[in-house]
Coordinates of C-alpha atoms in Angstrom, one line a residue:
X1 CA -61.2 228.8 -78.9
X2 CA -61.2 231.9 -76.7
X3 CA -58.1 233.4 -78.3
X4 CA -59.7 232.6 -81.7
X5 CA -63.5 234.5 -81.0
X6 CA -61.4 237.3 -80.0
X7 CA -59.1 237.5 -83.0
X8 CA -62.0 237.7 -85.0
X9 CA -63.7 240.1 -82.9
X10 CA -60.7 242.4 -83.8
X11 CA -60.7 242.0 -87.4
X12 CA -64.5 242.5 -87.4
X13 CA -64.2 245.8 -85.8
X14 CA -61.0 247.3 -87.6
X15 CA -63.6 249.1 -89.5
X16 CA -62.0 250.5 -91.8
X17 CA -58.3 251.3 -92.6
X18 CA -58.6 254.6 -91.1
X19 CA -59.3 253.7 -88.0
X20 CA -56.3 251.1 -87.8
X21 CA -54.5 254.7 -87.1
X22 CA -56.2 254.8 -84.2
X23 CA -53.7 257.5 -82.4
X24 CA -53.5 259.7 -85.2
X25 CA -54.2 263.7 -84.0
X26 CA -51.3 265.2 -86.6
X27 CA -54.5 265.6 -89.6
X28 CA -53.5 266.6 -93.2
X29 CA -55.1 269.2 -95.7
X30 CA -56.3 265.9 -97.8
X31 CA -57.7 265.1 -94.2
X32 CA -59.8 268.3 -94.4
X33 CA -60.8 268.5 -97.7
X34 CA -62.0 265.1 -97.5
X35 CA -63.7 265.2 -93.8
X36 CA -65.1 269.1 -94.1
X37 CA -67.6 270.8 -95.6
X38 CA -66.0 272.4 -97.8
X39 CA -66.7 276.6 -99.5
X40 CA -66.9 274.2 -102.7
X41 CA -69.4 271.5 -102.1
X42 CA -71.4 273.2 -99.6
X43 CA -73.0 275.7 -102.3
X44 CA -74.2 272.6 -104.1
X45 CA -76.8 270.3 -103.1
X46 CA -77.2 266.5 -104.8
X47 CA -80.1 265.6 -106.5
X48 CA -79.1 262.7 -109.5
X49 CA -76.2 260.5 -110.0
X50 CA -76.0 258.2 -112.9
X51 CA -73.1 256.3 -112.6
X52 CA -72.0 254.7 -115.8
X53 CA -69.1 252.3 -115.5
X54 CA -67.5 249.1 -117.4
X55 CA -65.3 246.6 -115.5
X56 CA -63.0 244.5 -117.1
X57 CA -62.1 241.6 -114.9
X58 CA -59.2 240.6 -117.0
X59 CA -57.1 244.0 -116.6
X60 CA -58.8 244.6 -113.0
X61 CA -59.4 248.0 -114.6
X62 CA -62.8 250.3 -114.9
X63 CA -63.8 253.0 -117.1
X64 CA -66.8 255.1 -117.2
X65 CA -68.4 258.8 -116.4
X66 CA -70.7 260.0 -113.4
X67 CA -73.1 262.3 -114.2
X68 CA -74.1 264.4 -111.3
X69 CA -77.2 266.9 -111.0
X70 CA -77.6 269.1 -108.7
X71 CA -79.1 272.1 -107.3
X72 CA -77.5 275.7 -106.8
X73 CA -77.8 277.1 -103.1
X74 CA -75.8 279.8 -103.3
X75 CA -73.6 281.7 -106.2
X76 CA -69.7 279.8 -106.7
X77 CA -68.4 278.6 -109.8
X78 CA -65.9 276.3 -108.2
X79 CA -67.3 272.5 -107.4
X80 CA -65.2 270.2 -105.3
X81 CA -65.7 266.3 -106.6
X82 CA -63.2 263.6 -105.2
X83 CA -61.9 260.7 -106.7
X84 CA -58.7 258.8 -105.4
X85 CA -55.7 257.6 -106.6
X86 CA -54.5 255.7 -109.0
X87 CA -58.1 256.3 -110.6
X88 CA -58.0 259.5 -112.7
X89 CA -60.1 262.2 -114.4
X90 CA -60.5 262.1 -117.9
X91 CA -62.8 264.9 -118.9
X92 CA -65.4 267.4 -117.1
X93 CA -68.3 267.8 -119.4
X94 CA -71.1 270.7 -119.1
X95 CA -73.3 271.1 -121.7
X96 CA -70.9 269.8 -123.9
X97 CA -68.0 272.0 -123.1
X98 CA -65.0 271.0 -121.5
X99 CA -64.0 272.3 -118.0
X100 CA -61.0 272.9 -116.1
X101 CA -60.4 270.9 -113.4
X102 CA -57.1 271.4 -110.7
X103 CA -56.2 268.4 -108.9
X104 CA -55.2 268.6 -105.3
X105 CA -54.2 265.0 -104.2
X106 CA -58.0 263.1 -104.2
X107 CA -59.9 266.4 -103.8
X108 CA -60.1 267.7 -108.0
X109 CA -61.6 271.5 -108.3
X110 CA -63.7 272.2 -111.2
X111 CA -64.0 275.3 -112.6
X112 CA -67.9 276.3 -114.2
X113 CA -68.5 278.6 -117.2
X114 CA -71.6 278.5 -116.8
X115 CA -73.1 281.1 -114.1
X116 CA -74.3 279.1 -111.4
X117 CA -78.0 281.0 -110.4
X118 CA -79.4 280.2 -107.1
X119 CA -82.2 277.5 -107.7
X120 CA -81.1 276.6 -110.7
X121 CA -80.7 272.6 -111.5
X122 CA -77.8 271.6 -113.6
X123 CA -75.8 268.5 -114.2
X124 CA -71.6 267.9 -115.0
X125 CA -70.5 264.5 -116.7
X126 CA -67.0 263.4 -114.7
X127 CA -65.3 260.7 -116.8
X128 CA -62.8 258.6 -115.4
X129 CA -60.9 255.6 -115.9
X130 CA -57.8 253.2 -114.1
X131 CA -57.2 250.2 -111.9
X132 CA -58.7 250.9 -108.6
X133 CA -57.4 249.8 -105.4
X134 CA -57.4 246.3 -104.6
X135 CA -58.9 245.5 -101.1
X136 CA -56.1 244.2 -99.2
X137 CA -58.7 242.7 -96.4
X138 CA -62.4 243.7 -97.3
X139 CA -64.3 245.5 -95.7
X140 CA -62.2 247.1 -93.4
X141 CA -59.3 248.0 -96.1
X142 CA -61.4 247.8 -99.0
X143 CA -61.7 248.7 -102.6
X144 CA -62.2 246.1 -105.4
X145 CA -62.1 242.3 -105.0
X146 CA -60.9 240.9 -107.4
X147 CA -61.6 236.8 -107.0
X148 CA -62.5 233.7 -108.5
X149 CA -65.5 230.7 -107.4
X150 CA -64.9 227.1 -106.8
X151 CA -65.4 227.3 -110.8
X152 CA -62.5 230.1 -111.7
X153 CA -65.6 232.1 -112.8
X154 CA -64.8 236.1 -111.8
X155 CA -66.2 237.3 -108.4
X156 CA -66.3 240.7 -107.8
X157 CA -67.3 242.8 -105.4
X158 CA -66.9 246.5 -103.9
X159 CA -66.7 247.5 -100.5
X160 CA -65.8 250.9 -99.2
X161 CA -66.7 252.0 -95.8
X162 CA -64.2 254.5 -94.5
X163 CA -62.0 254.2 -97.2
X164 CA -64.3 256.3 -99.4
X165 CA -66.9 255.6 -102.3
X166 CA -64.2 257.8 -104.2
X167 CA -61.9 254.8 -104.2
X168 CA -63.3 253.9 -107.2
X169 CA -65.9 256.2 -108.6
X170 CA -65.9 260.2 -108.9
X171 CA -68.6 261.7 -106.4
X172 CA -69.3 264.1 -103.3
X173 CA -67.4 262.2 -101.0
X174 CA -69.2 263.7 -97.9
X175 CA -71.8 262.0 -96.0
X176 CA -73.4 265.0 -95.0
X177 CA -75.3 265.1 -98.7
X178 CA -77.4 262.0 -100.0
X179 CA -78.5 261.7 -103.6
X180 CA -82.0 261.7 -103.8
X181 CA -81.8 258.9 -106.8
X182 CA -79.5 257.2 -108.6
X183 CA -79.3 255.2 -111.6
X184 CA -76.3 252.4 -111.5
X185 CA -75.4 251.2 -114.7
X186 CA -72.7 248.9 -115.3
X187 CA -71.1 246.2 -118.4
X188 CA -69.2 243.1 -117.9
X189 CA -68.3 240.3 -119.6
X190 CA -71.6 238.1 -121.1
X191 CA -72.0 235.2 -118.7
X192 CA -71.9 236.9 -115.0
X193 CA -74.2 239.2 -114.0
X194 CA -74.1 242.4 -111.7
X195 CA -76.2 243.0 -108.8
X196 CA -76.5 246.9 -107.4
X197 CA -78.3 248.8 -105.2
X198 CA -82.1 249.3 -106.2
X199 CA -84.3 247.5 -108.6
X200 CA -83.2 246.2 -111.4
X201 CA -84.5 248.6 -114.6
X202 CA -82.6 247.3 -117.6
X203 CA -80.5 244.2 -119.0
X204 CA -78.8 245.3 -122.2
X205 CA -77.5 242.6 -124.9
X206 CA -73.7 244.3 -126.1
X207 CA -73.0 241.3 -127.9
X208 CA -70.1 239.3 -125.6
X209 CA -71.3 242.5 -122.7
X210 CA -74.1 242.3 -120.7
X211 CA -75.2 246.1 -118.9
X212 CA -77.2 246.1 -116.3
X213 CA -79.5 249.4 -114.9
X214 CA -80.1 249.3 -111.3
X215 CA -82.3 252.2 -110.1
X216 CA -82.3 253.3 -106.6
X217 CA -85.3 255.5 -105.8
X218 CA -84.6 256.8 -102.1
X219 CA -82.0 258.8 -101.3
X220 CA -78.4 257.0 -100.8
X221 CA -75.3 257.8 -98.7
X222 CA -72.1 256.9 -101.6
X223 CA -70.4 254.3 -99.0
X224 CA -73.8 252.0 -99.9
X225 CA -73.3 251.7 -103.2
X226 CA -71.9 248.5 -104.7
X227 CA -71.2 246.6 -107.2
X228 CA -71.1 242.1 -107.2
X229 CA -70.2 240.6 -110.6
X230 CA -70.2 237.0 -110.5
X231 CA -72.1 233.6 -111.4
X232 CA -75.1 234.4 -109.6
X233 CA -78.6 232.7 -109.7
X234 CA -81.4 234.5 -108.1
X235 CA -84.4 233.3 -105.6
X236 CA -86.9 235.8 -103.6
X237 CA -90.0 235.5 -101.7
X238 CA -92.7 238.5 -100.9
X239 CA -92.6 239.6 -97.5
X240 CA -95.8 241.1 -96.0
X241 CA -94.6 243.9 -93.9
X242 CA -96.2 246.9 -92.1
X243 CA -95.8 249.0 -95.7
X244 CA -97.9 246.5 -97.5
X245 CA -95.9 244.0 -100.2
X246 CA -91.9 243.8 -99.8
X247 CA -89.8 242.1 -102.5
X248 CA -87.0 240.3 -100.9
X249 CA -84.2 238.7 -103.7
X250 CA -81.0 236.6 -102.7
X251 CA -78.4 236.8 -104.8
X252 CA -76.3 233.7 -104.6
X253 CA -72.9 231.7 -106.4
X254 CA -75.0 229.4 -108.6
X255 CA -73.1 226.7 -106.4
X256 CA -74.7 227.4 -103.2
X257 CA -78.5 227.7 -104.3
X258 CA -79.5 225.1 -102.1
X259 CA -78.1 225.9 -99.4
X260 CA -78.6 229.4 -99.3
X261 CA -82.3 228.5 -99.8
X262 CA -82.5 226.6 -95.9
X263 CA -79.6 229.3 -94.9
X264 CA -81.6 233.4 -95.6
X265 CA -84.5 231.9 -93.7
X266 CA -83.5 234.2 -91.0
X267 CA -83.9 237.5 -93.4
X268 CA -87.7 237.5 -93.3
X269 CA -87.3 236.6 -89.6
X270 CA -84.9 239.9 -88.9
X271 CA -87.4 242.0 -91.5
X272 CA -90.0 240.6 -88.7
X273 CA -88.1 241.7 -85.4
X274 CA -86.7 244.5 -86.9
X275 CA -90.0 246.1 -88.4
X276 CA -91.4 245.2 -84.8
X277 CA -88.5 247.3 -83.0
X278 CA -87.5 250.1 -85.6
X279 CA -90.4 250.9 -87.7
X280 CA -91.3 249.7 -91.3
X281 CA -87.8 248.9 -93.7
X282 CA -87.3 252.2 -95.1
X283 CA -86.9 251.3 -98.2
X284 CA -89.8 249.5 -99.9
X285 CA -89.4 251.1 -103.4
X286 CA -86.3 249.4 -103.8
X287 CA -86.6 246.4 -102.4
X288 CA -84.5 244.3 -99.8
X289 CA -81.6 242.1 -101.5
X290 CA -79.0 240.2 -99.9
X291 CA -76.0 239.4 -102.3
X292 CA -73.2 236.8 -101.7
X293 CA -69.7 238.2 -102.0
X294 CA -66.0 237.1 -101.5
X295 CA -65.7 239.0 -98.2
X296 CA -67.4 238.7 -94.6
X297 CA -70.6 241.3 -95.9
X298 CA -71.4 245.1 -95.6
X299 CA -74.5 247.1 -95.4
X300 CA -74.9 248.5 -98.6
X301 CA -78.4 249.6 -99.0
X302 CA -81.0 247.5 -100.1
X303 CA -78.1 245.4 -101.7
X304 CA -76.5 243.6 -98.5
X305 CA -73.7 242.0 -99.2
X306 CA -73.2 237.8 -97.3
X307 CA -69.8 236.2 -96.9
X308 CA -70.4 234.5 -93.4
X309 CA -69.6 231.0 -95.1
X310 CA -73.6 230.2 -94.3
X311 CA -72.8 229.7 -90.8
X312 CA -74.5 230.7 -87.7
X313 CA -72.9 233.5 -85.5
X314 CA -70.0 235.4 -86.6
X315 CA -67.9 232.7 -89.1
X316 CA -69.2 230.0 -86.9
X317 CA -68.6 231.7 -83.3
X318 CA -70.3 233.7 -81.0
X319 CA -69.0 236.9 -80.0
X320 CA -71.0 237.0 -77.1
X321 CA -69.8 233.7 -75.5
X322 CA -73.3 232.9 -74.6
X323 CA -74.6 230.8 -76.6
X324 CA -76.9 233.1 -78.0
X325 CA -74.5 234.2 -80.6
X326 CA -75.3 230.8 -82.9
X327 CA -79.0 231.2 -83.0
X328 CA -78.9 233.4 -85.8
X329 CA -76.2 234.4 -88.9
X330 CA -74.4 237.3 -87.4
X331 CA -74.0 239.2 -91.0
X332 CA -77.8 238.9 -91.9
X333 CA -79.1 240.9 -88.9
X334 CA -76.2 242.8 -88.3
X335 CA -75.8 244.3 -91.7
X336 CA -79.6 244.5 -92.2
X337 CA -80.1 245.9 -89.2
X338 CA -78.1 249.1 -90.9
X339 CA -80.8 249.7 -93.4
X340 CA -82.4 251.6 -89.8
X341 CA -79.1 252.7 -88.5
X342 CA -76.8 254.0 -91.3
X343 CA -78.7 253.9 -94.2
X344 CA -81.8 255.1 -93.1
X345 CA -80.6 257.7 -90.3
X346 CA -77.1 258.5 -91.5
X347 CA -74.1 260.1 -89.6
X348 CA -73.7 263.5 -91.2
X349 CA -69.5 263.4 -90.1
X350 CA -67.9 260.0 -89.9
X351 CA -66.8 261.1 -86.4
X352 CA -70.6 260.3 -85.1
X353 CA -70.2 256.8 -86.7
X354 CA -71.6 255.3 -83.2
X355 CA -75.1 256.4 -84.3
X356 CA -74.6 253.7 -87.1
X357 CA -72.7 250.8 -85.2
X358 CA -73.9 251.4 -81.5
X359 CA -77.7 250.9 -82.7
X360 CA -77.0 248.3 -85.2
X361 CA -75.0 246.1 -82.8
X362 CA -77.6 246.6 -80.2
X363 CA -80.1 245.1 -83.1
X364 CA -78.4 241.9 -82.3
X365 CA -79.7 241.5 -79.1
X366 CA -83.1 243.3 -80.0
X367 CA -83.7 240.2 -82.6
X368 CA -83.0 237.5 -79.3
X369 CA -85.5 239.9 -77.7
X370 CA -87.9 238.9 -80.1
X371 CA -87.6 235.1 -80.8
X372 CA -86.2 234.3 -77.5
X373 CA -86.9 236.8 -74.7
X374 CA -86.0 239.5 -72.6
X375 CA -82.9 237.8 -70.3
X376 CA -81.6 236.0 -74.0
X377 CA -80.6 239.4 -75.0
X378 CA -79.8 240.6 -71.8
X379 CA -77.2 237.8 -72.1
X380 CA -76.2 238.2 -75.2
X381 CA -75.2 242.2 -74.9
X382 CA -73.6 241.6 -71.7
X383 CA -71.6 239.0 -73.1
X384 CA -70.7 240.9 -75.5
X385 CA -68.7 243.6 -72.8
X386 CA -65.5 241.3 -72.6
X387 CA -65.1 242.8 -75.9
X388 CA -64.9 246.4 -74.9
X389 CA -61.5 247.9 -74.5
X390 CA -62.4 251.5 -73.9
X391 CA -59.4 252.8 -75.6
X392 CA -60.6 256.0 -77.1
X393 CA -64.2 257.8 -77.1
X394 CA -66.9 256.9 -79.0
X395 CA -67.0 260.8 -80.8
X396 CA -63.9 260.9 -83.3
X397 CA -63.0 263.9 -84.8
X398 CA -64.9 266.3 -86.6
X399 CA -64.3 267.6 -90.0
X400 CA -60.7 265.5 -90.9
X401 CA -62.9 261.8 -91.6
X402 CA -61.9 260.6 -88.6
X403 CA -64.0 258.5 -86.2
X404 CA -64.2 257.1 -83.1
X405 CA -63.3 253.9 -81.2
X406 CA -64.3 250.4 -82.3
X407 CA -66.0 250.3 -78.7
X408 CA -68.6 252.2 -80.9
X409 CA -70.2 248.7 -81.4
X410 CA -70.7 246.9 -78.1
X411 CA -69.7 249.6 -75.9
X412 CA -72.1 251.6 -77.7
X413 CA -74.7 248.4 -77.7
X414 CA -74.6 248.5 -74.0
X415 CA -75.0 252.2 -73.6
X416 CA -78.2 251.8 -75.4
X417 CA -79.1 248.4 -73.3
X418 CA -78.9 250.4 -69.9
X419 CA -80.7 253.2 -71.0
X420 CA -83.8 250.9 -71.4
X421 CA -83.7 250.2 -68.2
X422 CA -83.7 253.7 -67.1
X423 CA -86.6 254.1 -68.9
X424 CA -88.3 250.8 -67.3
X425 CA -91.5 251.1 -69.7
X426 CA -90.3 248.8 -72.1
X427 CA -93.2 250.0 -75.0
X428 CA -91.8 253.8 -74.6
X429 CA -88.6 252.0 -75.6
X430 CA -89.7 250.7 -78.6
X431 CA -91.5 254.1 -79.4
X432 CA -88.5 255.9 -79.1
X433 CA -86.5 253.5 -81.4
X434 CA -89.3 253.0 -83.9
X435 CA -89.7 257.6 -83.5
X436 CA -86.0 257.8 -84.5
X437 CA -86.2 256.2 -87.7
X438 CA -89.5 258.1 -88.5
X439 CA -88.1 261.7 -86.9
X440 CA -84.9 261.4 -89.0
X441 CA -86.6 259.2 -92.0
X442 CA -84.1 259.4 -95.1
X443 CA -82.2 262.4 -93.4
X444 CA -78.3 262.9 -92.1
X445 CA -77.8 264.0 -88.2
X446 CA -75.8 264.5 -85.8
X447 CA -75.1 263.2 -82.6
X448 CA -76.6 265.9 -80.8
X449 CA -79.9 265.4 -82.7
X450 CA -79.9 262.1 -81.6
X451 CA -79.0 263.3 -77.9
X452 CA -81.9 265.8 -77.7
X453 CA -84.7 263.5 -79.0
X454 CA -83.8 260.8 -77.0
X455 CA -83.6 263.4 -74.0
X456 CA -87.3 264.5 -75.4
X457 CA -88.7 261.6 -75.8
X458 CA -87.7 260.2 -72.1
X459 CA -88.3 263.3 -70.4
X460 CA -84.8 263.1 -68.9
X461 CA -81.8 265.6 -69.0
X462 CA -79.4 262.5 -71.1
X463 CA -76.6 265.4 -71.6
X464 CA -73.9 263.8 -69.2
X465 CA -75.1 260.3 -69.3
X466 CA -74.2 260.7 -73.1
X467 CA -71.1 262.7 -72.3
X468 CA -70.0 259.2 -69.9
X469 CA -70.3 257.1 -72.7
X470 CA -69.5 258.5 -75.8
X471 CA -67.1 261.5 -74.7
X472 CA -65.0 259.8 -71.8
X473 CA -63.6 256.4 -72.1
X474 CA -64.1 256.3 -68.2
X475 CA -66.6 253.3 -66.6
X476 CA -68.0 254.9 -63.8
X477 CA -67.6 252.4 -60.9
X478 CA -69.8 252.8 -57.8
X479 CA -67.8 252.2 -54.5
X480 CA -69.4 251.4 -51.8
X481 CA -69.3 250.2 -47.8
X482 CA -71.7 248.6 -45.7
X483 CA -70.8 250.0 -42.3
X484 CA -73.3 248.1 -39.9
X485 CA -77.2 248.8 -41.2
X486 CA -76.0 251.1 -43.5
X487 CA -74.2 251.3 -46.7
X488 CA -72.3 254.3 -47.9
X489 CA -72.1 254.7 -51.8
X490 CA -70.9 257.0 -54.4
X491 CA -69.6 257.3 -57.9
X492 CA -66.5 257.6 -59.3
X493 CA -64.5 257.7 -62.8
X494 CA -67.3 260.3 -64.0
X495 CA -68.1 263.3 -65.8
X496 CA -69.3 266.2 -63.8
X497 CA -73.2 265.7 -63.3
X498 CA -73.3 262.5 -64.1
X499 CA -76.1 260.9 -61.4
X500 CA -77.2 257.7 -63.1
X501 CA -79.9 256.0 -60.8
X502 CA -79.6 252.5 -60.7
X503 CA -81.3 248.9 -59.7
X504 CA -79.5 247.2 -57.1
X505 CA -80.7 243.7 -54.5
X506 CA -80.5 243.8 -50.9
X507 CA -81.0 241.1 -49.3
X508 CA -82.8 239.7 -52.6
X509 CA -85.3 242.7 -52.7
X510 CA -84.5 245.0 -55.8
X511 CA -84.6 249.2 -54.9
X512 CA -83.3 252.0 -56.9
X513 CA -80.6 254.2 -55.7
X514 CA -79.4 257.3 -56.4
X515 CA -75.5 257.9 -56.5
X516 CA -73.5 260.6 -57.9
X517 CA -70.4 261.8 -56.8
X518 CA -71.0 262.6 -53.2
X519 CA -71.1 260.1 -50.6
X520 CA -74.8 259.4 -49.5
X521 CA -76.1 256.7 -46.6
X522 CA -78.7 254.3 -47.1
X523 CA -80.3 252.1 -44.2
X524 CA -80.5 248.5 -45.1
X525 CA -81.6 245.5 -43.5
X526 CA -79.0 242.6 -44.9
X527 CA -75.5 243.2 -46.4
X528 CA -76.2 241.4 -49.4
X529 CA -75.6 243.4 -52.1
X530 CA -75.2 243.4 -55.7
X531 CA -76.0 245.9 -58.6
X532 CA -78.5 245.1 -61.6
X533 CA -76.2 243.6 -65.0
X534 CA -77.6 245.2 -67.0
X535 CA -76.8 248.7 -65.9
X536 CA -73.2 249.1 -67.6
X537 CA -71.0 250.3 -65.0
X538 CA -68.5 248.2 -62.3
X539 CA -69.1 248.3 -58.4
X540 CA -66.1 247.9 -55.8
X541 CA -66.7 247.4 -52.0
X542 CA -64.3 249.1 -50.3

């Protein structure tokens, strides 16, 4: 059973296929024009998409056109929009005329006729067309899946993360620029439905088509969007949450009504815990859906996608080996917990992707806080360390799409988990959590803007505590050596400055020392000893 929990802790956290080239360092140009901000997108600034698409389960093939607004920043008549292969551009469209477009691999450069004015707002149709890539293992290698239900009725779903939203649709492939709004419309066959992102606008009669207008009124990174086709039958409930009125809809295989029904009880419990620890769900307007697919789940916003088999804990295990892991369905408050960390605050370069996964995996045990208590989550998130293999840091590489280590989640969770205890005050905590998702509300960041607020907000210099964690994949270990009534103490395996204080027992009687890399004396009056858990570092007597 042990072997099992940890194979599936290792497909959980492939993440995507890029990071299954974990050692990669020899980048590409299609790395940088894909992972940069680039002289042609960053003159442009998002405001609309409508994405109009038709999927034709039969062929597994798509066809449509992106519109996308925008407004001019500074003078260029040359717009970078990416798509990948095998989809293809059709047509460029503005204002009717056709434009020139050079393609360079999955990067295509358009070229304006129109004189682009500073200020100005203007649009481009892209039209496209193919058979997208087929996810091979969604999410982490995703694309299209293609499937059938228990009924051989289609079951479709899109998932993207890493891989690009450009896999299957033409955009600004970038997460450094959110869309303000964005209209989703899309036709299938009569007798499934689609489910998107936002609130549902529009159902169109097409005769044996069906087209669907899902509007999405906050802004949106391009991973999050989705499409689910299937046999779906629909059930909500109004939450009551600290923004007044929340509609929350389930999105289910007509098949699994019932069960799903006793099952998504724990959504209004996380929008509870969550709202209580991050602030109110950022996105009200739209609403809060969760949307059975034919893969584990992802955290498309306000359209979360389920596949944990309606099972407690991560496909019916606990990745914690606590215990704690079955009190609640791992893919509900994991990937709802991103609708704070990903899709509300938003890495601006994929290489800063902890920000998402660190914080959301650290929900986890926030939501035991809540229902079950302060040492439940201490459990749980301490548990979860047997899966850190501290391999790589945190921080990928800027600029090429790269990111960092898949210890971004639990490593990352624990980071988070000790700092709370540096901070002891357990309500300045929560203040700080619940400021960073009002401070950064609907906005794209950077690590170091996470850094310095947190730094702000505690009133502590965090710079090389941060640099131990996310920029060194070094534990530092205190040594130690009771010589007598005294013990001698230091830290090793650290960046320079790093001074973490820490809670330790002597002789059952918790104190706070002070290491750092010099050796420093402390009189004591037993030679029991033994450092706090929940500080994530190892100790060695020596």
């Amino acid at each position: 059973m042990k072997y099992k929990i940890l194979v599936l802790f290792v497909l959980l956290f492939s993440a995507s296929q890029a990071q299954l080239l974990q050692d990669k360092t020899d980048f590409t140009r299609q790395d940088t024009l894909r992972g940069s901000i680039t002289p042609e997108r960053e003159w442009w600034d998002l405001t609309y998409y409508h994405l109009d698409v038709e999927v034709k389960p039969d062929e597994k093939f798509i066809s449509g056109k992106n519109t996308i607004q925008y407004k001019v920043l500074k003078p260029n008549q040359v717009m970078q929009i990416d798509l990948q292969a095998p989809m293809q551009i059709t047509k460029v469209l503005q204002d009717g005329t056709e434009l020139q477009v050079k393609h360079d691999g999955n990067a295509h450069f358009i070229s304006l006729t129109i004189n682009q004015n500073i200020g100005d707002v203007n649009s481009i149709e892209v039209h496209f067309k193919g058979y997208p890539k087929e996810a091979k293992r969604a999410p982490w290698d995703g694309g299209f899946s293609w499937k059938k239900d228990e009924n051989g009725k289609h079951f479709i779903a899109t998932s993207n993360q890493g891989l690009g939203a450009s896999v299957w649709w033409p955009n600004k492939d970038h997460m450094y620029d959110e869309v303000d709004s964005m209209l989703i419309s899309v036709t299938n066959p009569k007798g499934l439905t689609n489910v998107s992102n936002g609130s549902l606008r529009q159902l169109e009669d097409l005769g044996d088509k069906v087209k669907s207008h899902w509007f999405v009124s906050n802004p949106i990174n391009n991973y999050g969007v989705n499409i689910n086709i299937g046999d779906y039958t629909n059930f909500s409930e109004t939450y009551q949450g600290e923004k007044g009125e929340l509609d929350m809809d389930y999105w289910v295989l007509s098949s699994n009504l019932e069960k799903a029904k006793e099952h998504f009880k724990d959504a209004p419990k996380m929008m509870k815990a969550f709202e209580h620890w991050f602030g109110p769900y950022p996105f009200y307007e739209d609403s809060f859906k969760l949307v059975e697919v034919p893969y584990l789940g992802m955290e498309h916003q306000s359209s979360v996608t389920y596949g944990n088999q309606y099972k407690k804990g991560y496909l019916g295990n606990d990745l914690s080996r606590t215990g704690w892991g079955l009190k609640f369905d791992f893919i509900i408050i994991h990937e709802a917990g991103h609708e704070w960390f990903a899709n509300n605050i938003t890495n601006k370069d994929v290489a800063d992707m902890w920000i998402h996964e660190g914080f959301t995996a650290y929900s986890e045990n926030l939501f035991l806080d809540y229902y079950y208590g302060k040492e439940a989550s201490a459990d749980y998130v301490i548990g979860t360390r047997a899966n850190i293999q501290n391999d790589r840091p945190l921080i990928g590489y800027y600029n090429v799409n790269k990111e960092g280590s898949s210890d971004m989640y639990y490593k990352g969770a624990n980071m988070l988990h000790t700092l709370r205890q540096l901070i002891e005050d357990d309500e300045l905590w929560r203040k700080i959590l619940r400021g960073l998702n009002s401070e950064f509300y609907h906005q794209t960041v950077t690590t170091k803007q996470i850094e310095d607020y947190m730094s702000k907000m505690t009133n502590k210099d965090l710079s090389a505590y941060f640099n131990q964690y996310l920029r060194d994949t070094r534990i530092p270990t205190l040594e130690y050596k009771i010589e007598g009534n005294n013990i001698k103490f230091r830290y090793v395996n650290i960046v320079d400055g790093f001074d973490m204080p820490i809670e330790v027992k002597i002789g059952g009687k918790t104190e706070w020392i002070f290491p750092n890399s010099e050796w420093k004396t402390k009189s004591i009056e037993s030679s029991d000893f033994k450092v706090d858990r929940d500080y994530y570092i190892f100790s060695k007597e020596i």
